[in-house]
Each structure stands twice: as structure tokens, then as C-alpha cells.
Tab-separated table of C-alpha atoms in Angstrom:
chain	number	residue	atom	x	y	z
P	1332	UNK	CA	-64.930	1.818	-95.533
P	1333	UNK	CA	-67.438	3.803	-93.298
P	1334	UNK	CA	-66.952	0.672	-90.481
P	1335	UNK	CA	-63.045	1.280	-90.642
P	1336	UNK	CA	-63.198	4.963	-90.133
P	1337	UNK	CA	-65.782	4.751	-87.719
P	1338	UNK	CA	-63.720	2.289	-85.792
P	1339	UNK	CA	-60.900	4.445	-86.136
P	1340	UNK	CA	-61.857	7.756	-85.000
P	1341	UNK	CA	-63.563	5.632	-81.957
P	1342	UNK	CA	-60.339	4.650	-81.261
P	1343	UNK	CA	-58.951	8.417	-81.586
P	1344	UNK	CA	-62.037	9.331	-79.346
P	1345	UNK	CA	-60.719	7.333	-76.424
P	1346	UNK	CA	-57.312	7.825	-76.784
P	1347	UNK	CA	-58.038	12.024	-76.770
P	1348	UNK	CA	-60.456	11.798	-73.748
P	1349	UNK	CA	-58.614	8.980	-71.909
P	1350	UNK	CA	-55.249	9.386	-73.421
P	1351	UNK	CA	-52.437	6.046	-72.766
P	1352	UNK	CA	-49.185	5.762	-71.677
P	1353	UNK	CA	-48.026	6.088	-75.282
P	1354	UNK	CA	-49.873	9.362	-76.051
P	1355	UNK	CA	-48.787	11.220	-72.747
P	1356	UNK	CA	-44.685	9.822	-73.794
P	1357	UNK	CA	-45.456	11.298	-77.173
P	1358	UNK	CA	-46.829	14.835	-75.840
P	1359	UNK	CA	-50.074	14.211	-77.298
P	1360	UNK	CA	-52.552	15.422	-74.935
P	1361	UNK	CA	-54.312	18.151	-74.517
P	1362	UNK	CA	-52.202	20.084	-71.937
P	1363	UNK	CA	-49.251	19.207	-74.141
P	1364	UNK	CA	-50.464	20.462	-77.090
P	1365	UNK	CA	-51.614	23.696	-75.801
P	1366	UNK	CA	-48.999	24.312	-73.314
P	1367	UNK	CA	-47.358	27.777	-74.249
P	1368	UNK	CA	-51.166	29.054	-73.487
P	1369	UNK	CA	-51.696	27.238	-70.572
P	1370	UNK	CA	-48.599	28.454	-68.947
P	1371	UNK	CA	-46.803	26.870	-65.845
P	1372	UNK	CA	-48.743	25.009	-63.498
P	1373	UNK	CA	-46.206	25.561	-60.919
P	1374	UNK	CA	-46.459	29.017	-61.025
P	1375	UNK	CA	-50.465	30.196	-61.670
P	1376	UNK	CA	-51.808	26.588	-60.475
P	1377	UNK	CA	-55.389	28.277	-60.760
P	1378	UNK	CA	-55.420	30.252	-63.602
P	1379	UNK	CA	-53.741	27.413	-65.517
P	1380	UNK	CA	-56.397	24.979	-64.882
P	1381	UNK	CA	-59.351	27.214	-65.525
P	1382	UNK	CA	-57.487	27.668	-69.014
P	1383	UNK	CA	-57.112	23.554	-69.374
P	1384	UNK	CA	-61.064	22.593	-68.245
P	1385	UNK	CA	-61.956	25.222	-70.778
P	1386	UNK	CA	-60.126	23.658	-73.582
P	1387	UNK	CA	-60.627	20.186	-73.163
P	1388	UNK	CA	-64.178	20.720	-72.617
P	1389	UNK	CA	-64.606	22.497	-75.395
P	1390	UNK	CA	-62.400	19.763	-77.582
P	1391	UNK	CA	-64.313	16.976	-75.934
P	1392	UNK	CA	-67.475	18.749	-77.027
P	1393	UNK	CA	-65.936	18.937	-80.747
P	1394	UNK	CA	-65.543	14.989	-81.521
P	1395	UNK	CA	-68.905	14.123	-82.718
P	1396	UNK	CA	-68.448	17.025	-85.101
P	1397	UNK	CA	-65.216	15.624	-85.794
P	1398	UNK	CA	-66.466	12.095	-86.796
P	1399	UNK	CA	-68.845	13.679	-88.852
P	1400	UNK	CA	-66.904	15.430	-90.719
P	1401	UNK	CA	-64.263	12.553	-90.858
P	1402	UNK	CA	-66.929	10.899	-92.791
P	1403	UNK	CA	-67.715	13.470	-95.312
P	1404	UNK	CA	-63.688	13.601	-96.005
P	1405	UNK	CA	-63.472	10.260	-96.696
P	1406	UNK	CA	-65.984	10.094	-99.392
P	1407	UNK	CA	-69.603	9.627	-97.325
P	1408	UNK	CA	-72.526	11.646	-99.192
P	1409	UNK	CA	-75.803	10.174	-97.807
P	1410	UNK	CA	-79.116	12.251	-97.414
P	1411	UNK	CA	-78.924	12.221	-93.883
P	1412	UNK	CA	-74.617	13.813	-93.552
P	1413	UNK	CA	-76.151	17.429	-93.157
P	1414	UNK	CA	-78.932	16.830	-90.465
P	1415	UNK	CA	-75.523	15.162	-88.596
P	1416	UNK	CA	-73.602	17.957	-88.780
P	1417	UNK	CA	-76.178	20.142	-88.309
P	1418	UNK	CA	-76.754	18.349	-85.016
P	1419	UNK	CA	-73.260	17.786	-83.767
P	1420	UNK	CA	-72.445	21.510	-84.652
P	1421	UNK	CA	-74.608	22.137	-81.681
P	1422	UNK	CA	-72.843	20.390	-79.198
P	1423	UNK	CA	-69.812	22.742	-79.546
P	1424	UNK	CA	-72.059	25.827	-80.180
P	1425	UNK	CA	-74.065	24.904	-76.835
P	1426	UNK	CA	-70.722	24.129	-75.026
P	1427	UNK	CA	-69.334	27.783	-76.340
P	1428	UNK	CA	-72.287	29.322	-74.591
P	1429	UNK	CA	-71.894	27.431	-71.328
P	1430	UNK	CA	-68.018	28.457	-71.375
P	1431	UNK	CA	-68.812	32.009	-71.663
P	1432	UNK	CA	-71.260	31.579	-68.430
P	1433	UNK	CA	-67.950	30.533	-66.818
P	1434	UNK	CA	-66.043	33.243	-67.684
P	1435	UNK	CA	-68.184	36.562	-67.421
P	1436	UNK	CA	-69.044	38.003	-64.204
P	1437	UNK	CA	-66.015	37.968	-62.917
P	1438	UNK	CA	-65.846	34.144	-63.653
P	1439	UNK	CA	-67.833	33.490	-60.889
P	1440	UNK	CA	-69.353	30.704	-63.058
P	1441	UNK	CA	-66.051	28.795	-63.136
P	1442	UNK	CA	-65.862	25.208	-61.328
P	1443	UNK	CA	-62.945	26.094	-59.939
P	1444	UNK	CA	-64.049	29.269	-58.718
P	1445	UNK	CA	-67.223	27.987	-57.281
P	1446	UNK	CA	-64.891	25.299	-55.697
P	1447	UNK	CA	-63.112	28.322	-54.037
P	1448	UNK	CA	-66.138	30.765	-53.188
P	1449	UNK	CA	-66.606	28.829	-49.510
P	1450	UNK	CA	-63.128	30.285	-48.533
P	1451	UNK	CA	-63.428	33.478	-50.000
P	1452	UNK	CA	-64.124	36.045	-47.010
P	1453	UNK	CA	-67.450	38.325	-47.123
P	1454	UNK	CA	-66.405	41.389	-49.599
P	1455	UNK	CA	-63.754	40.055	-50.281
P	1456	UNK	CA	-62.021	38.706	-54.093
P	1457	UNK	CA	-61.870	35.084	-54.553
P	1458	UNK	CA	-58.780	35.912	-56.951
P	1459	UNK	CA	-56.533	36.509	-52.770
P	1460	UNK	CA	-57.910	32.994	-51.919
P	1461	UNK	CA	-56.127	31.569	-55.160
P	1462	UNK	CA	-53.230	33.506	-55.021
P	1463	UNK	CA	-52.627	32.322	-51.336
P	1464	UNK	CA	-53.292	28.832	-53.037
P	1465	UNK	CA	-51.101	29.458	-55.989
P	1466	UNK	CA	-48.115	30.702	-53.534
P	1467	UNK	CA	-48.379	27.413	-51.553
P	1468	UNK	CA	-48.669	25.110	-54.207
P	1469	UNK	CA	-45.122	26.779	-55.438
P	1470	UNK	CA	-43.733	25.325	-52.402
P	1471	UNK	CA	-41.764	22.093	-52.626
P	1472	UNK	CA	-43.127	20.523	-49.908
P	1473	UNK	CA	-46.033	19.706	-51.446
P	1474	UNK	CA	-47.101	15.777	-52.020
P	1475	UNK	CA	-47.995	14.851	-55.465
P	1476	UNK	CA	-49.919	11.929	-56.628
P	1477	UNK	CA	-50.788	10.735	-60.390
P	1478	UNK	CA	-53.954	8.831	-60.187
P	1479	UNK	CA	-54.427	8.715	-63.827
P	1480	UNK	CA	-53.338	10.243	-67.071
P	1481	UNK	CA	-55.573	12.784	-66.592
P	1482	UNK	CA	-56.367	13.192	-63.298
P	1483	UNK	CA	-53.783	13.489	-59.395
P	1484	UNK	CA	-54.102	14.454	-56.001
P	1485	UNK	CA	-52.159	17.144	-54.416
P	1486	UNK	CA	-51.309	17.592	-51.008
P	1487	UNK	CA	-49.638	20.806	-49.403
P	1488	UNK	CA	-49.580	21.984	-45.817
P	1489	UNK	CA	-53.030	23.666	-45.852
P	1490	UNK	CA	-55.242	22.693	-48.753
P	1491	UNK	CA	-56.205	18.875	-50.200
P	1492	UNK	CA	-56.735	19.129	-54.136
P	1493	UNK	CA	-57.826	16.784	-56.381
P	1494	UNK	CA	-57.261	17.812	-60.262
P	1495	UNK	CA	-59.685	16.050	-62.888
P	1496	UNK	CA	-60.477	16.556	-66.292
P	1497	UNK	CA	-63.320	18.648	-66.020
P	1498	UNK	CA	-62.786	20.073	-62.282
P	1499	UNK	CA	-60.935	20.774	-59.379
P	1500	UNK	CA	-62.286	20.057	-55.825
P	1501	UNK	CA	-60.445	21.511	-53.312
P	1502	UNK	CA	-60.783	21.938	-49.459
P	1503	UNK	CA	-58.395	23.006	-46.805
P	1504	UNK	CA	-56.909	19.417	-44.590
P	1505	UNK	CA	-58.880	21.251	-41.286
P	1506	UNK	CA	-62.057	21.614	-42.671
P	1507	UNK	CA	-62.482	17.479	-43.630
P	1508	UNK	CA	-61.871	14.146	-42.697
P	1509	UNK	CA	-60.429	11.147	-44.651
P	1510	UNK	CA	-61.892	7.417	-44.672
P	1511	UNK	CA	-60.957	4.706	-46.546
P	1512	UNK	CA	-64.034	3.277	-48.068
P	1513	UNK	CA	-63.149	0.208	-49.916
P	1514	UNK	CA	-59.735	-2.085	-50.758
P	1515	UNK	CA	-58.655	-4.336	-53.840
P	1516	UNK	CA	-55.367	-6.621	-53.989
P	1517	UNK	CA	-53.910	-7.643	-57.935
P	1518	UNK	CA	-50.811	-9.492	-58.523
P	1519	UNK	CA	-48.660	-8.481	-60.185
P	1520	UNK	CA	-46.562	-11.514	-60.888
P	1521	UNK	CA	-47.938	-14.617	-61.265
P	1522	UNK	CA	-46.587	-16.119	-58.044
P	1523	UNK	CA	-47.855	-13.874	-55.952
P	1524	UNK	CA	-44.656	-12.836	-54.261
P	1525	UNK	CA	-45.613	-8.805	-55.945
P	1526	UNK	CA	-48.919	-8.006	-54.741
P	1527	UNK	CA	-50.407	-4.060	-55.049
P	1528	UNK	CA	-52.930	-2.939	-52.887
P	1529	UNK	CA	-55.306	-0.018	-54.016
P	1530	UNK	CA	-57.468	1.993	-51.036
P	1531	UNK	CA	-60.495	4.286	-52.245
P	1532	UNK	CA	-60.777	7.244	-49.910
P	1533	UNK	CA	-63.276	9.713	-49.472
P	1534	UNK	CA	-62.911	13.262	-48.601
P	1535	UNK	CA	-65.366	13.973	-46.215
P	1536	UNK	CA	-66.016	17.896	-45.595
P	1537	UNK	CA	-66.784	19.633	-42.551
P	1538	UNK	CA	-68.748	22.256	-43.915
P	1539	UNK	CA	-71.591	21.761	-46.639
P	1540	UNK	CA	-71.131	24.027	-49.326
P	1541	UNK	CA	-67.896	21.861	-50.044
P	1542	UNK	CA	-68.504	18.910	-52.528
P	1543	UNK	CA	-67.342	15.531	-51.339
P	1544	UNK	CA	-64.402	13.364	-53.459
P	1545	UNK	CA	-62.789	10.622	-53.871
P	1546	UNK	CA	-59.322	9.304	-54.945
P	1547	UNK	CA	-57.782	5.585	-55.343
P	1548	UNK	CA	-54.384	4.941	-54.226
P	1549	UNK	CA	-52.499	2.259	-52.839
P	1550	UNK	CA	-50.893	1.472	-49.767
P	1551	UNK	CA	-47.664	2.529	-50.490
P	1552	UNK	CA	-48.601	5.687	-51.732
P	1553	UNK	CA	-50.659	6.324	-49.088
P	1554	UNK	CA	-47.814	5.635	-46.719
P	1555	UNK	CA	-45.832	8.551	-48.306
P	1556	UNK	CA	-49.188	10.589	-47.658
P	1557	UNK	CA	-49.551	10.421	-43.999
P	1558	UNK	CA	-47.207	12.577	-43.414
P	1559	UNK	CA	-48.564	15.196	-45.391
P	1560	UNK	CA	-51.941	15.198	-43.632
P	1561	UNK	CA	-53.185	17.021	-40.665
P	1562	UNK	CA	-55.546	14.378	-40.285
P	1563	UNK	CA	-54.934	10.825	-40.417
P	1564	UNK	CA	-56.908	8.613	-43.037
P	1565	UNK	CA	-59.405	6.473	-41.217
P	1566	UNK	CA	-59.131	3.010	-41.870
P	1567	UNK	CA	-62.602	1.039	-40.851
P	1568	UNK	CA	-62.293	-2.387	-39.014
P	1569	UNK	CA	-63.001	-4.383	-41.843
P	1570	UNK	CA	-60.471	-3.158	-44.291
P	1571	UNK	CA	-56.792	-4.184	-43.367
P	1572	UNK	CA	-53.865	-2.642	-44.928
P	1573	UNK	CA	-51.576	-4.844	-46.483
P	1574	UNK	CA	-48.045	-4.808	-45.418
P	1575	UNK	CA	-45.393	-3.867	-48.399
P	1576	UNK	CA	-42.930	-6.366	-49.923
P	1577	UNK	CA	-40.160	-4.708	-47.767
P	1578	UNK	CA	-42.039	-5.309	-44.804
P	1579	UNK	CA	-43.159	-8.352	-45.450
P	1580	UNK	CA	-39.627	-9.845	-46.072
P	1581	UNK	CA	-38.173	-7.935	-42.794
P	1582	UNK	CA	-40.616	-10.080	-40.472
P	1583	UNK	CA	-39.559	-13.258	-42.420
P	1584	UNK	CA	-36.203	-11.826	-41.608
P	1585	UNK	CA	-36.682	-11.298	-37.737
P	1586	UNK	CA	-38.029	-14.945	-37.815
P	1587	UNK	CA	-34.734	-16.677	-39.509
P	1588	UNK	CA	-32.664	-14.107	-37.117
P	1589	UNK	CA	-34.422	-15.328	-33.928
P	1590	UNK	CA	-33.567	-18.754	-34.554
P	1591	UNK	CA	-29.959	-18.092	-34.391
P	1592	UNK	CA	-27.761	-18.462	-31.553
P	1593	UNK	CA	-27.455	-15.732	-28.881
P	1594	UNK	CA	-25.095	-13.013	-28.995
P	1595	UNK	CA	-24.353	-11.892	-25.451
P	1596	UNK	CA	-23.036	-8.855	-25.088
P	1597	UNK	CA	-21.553	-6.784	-21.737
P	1598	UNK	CA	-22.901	-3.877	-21.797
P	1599	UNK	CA	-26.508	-1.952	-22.512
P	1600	UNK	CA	-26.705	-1.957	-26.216
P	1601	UNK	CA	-26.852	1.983	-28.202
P	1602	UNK	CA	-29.950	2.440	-30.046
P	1603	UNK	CA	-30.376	1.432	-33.440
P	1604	UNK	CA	-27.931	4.071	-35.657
P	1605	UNK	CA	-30.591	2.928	-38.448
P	1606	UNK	CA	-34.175	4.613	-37.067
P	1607	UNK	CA	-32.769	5.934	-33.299
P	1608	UNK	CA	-35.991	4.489	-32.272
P	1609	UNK	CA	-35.291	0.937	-31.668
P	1610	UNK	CA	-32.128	-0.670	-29.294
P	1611	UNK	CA	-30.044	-2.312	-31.420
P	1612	UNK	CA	-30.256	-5.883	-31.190
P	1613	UNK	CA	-28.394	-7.737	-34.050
P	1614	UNK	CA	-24.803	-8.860	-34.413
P	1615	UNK	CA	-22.915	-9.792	-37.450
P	1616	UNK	CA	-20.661	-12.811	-36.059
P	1617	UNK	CA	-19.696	-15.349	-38.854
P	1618	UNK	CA	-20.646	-18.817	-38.282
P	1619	UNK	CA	-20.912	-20.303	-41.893
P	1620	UNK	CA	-17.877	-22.542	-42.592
P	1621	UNK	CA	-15.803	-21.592	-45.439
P	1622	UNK	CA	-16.030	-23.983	-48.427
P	1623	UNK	CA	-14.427	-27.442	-49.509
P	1624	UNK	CA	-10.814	-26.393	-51.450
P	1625	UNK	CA	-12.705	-28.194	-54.286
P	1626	UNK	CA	-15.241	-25.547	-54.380
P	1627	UNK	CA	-13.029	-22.328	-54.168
P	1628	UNK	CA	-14.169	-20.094	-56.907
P	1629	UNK	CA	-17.817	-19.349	-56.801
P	1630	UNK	CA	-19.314	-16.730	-54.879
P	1631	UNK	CA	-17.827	-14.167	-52.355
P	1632	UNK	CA	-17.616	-15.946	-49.040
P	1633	UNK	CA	-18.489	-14.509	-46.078
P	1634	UNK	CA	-16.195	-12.590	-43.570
P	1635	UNK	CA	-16.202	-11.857	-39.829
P	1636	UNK	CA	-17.569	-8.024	-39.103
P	1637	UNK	CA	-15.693	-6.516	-36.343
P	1638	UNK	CA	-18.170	-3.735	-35.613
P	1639	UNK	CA	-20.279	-3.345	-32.349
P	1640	UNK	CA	-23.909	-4.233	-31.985
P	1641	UNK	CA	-25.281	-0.822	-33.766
P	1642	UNK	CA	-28.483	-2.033	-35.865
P	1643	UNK	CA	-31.848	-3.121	-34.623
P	1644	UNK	CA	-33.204	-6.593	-36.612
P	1645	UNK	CA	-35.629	-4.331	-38.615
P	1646	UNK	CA	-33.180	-2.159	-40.245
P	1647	UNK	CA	-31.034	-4.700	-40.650
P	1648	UNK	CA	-33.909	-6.424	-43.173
P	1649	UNK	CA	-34.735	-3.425	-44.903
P	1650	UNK	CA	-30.888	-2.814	-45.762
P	1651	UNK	CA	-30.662	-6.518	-47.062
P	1652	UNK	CA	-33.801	-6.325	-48.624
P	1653	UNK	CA	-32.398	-2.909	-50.415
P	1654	UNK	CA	-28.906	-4.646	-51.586
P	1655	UNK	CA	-31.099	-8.271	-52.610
P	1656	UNK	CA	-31.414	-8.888	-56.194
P	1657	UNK	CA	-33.244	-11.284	-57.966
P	1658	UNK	CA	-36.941	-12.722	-56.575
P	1659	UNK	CA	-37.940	-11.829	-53.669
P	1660	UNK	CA	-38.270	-15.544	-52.764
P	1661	UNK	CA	-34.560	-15.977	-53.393
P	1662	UNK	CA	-33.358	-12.865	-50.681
P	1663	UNK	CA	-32.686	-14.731	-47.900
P	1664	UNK	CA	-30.669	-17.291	-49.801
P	1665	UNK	CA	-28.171	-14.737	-50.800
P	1666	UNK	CA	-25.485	-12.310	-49.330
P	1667	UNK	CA	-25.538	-8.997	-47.583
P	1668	UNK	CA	-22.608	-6.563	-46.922
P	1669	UNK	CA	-22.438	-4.931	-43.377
P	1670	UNK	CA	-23.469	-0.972	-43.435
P	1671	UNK	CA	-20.327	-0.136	-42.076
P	1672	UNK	CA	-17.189	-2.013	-42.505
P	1673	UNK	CA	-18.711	-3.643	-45.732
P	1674	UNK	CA	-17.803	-7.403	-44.408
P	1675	UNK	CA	-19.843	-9.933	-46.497
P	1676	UNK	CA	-22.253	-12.140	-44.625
P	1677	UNK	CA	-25.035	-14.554	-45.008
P	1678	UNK	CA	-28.458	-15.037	-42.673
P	1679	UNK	CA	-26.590	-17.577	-40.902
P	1680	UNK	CA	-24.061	-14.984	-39.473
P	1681	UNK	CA	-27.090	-12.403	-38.126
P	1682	UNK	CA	-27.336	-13.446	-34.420
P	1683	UNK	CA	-29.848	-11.551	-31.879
P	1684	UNK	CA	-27.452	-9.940	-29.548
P	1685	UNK	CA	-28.820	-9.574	-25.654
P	1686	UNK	CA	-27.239	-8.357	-22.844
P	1687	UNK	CA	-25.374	-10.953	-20.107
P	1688	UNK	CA	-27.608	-11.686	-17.424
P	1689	UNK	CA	-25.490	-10.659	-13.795
């Protein structure tokens, strides 16, 4: 009986301090469960996380206690049950003392607070350096990233924040540098054709006083970072960042595309109505014959698209690769629709279009 409680509330342990996908659906965490004191996030970003470290360090410090008295409610009465309480009582008690160090003197003791002392000016109130944080971490502009149930990293125009269980580093984006340290590919199908790419990065600080962090994320995240950053991430010579599914696919694409037969066209093409960084350089211009009268019937056949050369070969791939269904090694086998006049077409039918030579 003891062994099945034990393994049990080991079980609960985890789940509490580490909580799953399951438990966060459910509500069951600790920012869940005490969210009418927390407050909004959104709105007192500070003062809500000095209340959450507080509580789940206290809670965290409660489990041995807990198991302990699991024990004793399930029936367990051996000599040694009250030196255990006894013992784990003290955890919480010592943890009680430690979070009343935080929060007299102002709080000055706070991790948080500490984390925002180097900004705070000489005579002046750390609470104006967290209000000015608070207000721009209301804005919507801000980048957020989940690295884990319990822990994300938060970008907004001035300040880099990284939220953990017990603490909250944060340093303004001109006061540090970022470097990726380290990479790791998985698969996420097994043939290979899905394949995630994870990045550690380091916050590096400019100033000392400032504690250094990290953060894992992968590539495509960190793609939606960059432009969030004042600085860019450094990315050593011996780590190389993986290209995305998407873009993967679209250089496949431009391969197939430059095979095709020439498009000439009379005049100097627009540029790309896709990015309007690019000239455009693909025409839709059937060439696939139509099928046998025998096999009439099956899938949409393609048509000729009347429009003028208006899409560069890159956008042309990623709006294929948006409409494809299916495998990604089964994309280029299938059908597209043109972006504007809607006229069904095949890889065949994608020519490179260049301008006549005089």
C-alpha cells in the first residue's frame, strides 16, 4: 500500500512542479488555480508575477509535507511518521521566512525586484521602472514565446524577459547581445520529410550586475523573433540554420520551374505583386495535354491563365506550398490555382518568363 501511494503522490509531485499538456487543458496549475489573486498578467505584469513565484514556491516547498501526511491518511503509523513531519514541516516554515525577506523592506528582497534594481535610477523607486515595464508589456506589439508549461520568453520594443518558475530575468534589447550557443534536429515523422530544429541562445549582458539566460527555441520561432530584436541573434560558423519545410519545397520548386521551357516576354517584367522585392519571373502558360475521352472524370484539369507575368518563382512556391495538401513529398505532383484569375494548373504549366533579347 505504502509503494502505491508513494508512487502516486510522486507522480502528483511532477505533474504540480512540471505540470503536462493535460493539466494546463484542465486549469490545473498553479496560476490557474489561484488566478482571481494573481490578477491579469496583461495588466500588472510585475506585480502579478511576484504574487505567482511566491505561491508556487511556497507550494513547491509544501510537497514533502504533503507526502507525509498522505501517508499518515492512508493508514501509516510507524515510530519514525512524527520525526518526518517534524522535518518536512520545516521546509515550508524555512521557506515562509525566506518569503517574508522578499517582501519587507520595500520588497527589495524580491527576484524580480533585484532583477530590476540595475535600471532603477539613483533615488529613485524601482516601482516607475516596473510601471514603465508594465505599460509596455500592455502593448500588442509585443512577441510572445511558450518555451514550456511553465516557463516563455517575451519580447517588446525595449526590454527582453524571460518568465520561469521561480524568476524573472529581464534586461533591456540595448544593454545585451544574443548568440546562439548550440543546435538539435528531431523528426518528427518517420520519413524525415518534418524535421524541427531547436537553437539554445544566450543572453549575453552588457553590464554586470545583470544575470545572464538562456532560452531554447527553434528556427521558426526564431524567425518570427528577428524582427522583434534590436539586435540580431548571432549565429557562430559552425551552427547552420536549417531551412523550413516551406522553404525547402520552394527551392525544389525553382528547380522543376527552371527546367521548363522559356517564356519570352516583350517588355521589362513589374516586380513581384507577391514580396515587391523580387521581378517577377514566372508565367502560368498551359502545356499539359488534356486527357484520353476514356479518362474524363477524375481530377480538375488544368486551364490556360490569361494573366500577365506578376509573381516571382519564390512566391509562386510558397502559394502552392500553402494550397498543397497531403505529404509534403506528394506537392509537386498535385494542382495549384493561379492567385488571381483562379485558373487550375500543374508544375508543368509554370514556365520562367524572360524578356526577348533585341
Amino acid at each position: 500500500m505504502d509503494v502505491l501511494v508513494t508512487l502516486f503522490y510522486v507522480l502528483f509531485s511532477i505533474c504540480v512542479v512540471y505540470p503536462p499538456t493535460e493539466f494546463v487543458s484542465a486549469g490545473f496549475t498553479i496560476a490557474q488555480l489561484f488566478d482571481n489573486y494573481l490578477g491579469s498578467e496583461n495588466t500588472n505584469f510585475i506585480g502579478y508575477h511576484m504574487k505567482r513565484i511566491t505561491i508556487t514556491a511556497f507550494i513547491h516547498s509544501a510537497l514533502p509535507l504533503g507526502y507525509v501526511c498522505t501517508l499518515w491518511c492512508c493508514g501509516e503509523r510507524s515510530q519514525w511518521m512524527l520525526a518526518s513531519f517534524a522535518a518536512t514541516a520545516f521546509i515550508p516554515l524555512l521557506m515562509c521566512y525566506k518569503l517574508l525577506c522578499w517582501w519587507e523592506y520595500e520588497k527589495l528582497g524580491h527576484p524580480i525586484v533585484k532583477a530590476l534594481l540595475p535600471y532603477v535610477s539613483t533615488g529613485s523607486d524601482w516601482r516607475v521602472t516596473a510601471a514603465y515595464l508594465n505599460s509596455e508589456f500592455r502593448g500588442v506589439d509585443k512577441v510572445s514565446i511558450q518555451l514550456t508549461a511553465t516557463s516563455k520568453f517575451v519580447a517588446t520594443e525595449t526590454w527582453l524577459i524571460k518568465v520561469s518558475q521561480y524568476s524573472v530575468n529581464i534586461v533591456k534589447q540595448e544593454d545585451c547581445s544574443l548568440v546562439a550557443t548550440a543546435s538539435d534536429s528531431h523528426n518528427l515523422s518517420p520519413s524525415g520529410e518534418d524535421v524541427i530544429q531547436y537553437l539554445n541562445i544566450e543572453v549575453i549582458p552588457n553590464r554586470d550586475e545583470i544575470q545572464r539566460f538562456t532560452f531554447r527555441i527553434t528556427t521558426v520561432m526564431l524567425r518570427d523573433l528577428q524582427p522583434r530584436l534590436l539586435n540580431a541573434v548571432r549565429v557562430p560558423e559552425h551552427i547552420s540554420l536549417m531551412p523550413t519545410l516551406v522553404e525547402r519545397f520552394v527551392n525544389v520548386f525553382k528547380q522543376y520551374v527552371d527546367q521548363n521551357p522559356v517564356y519570352i516576354i516583350d517588355e521589362e517584367p513589374e516586380m513581384c505583386i507577391g514580396c515587391m522585392q523580387a521581378p517577377a519571373d514566372v508565367k502560368i502558360n498551359r502545356r499539359c495535354l488534356p486527357p484520353p475521352p476514356h479518362l474524363e472524370g477524375g481530377p480538375q484539369q488544368c486551364q490556360q491563365c490569361h494573366c500577365r507575368v506578376l509573381w516571382c518563382a519564390s512566391c509562386m512556391g510558397r502559394w502552392w506550398a500553402t494550397r498543397a495538401g497531403g505529404p509534403a513529398s506528394g506537392w509537386l505532383a498535385g494542382r495549384c490555382t493561379c492567385p488571381v484569375c483562379r485558373a487550375v494548373f500543374c508544375l508543368l504549366d509554370v514556365s520562367p518568363a524572360r524578356l526577348a533579347v533585341s
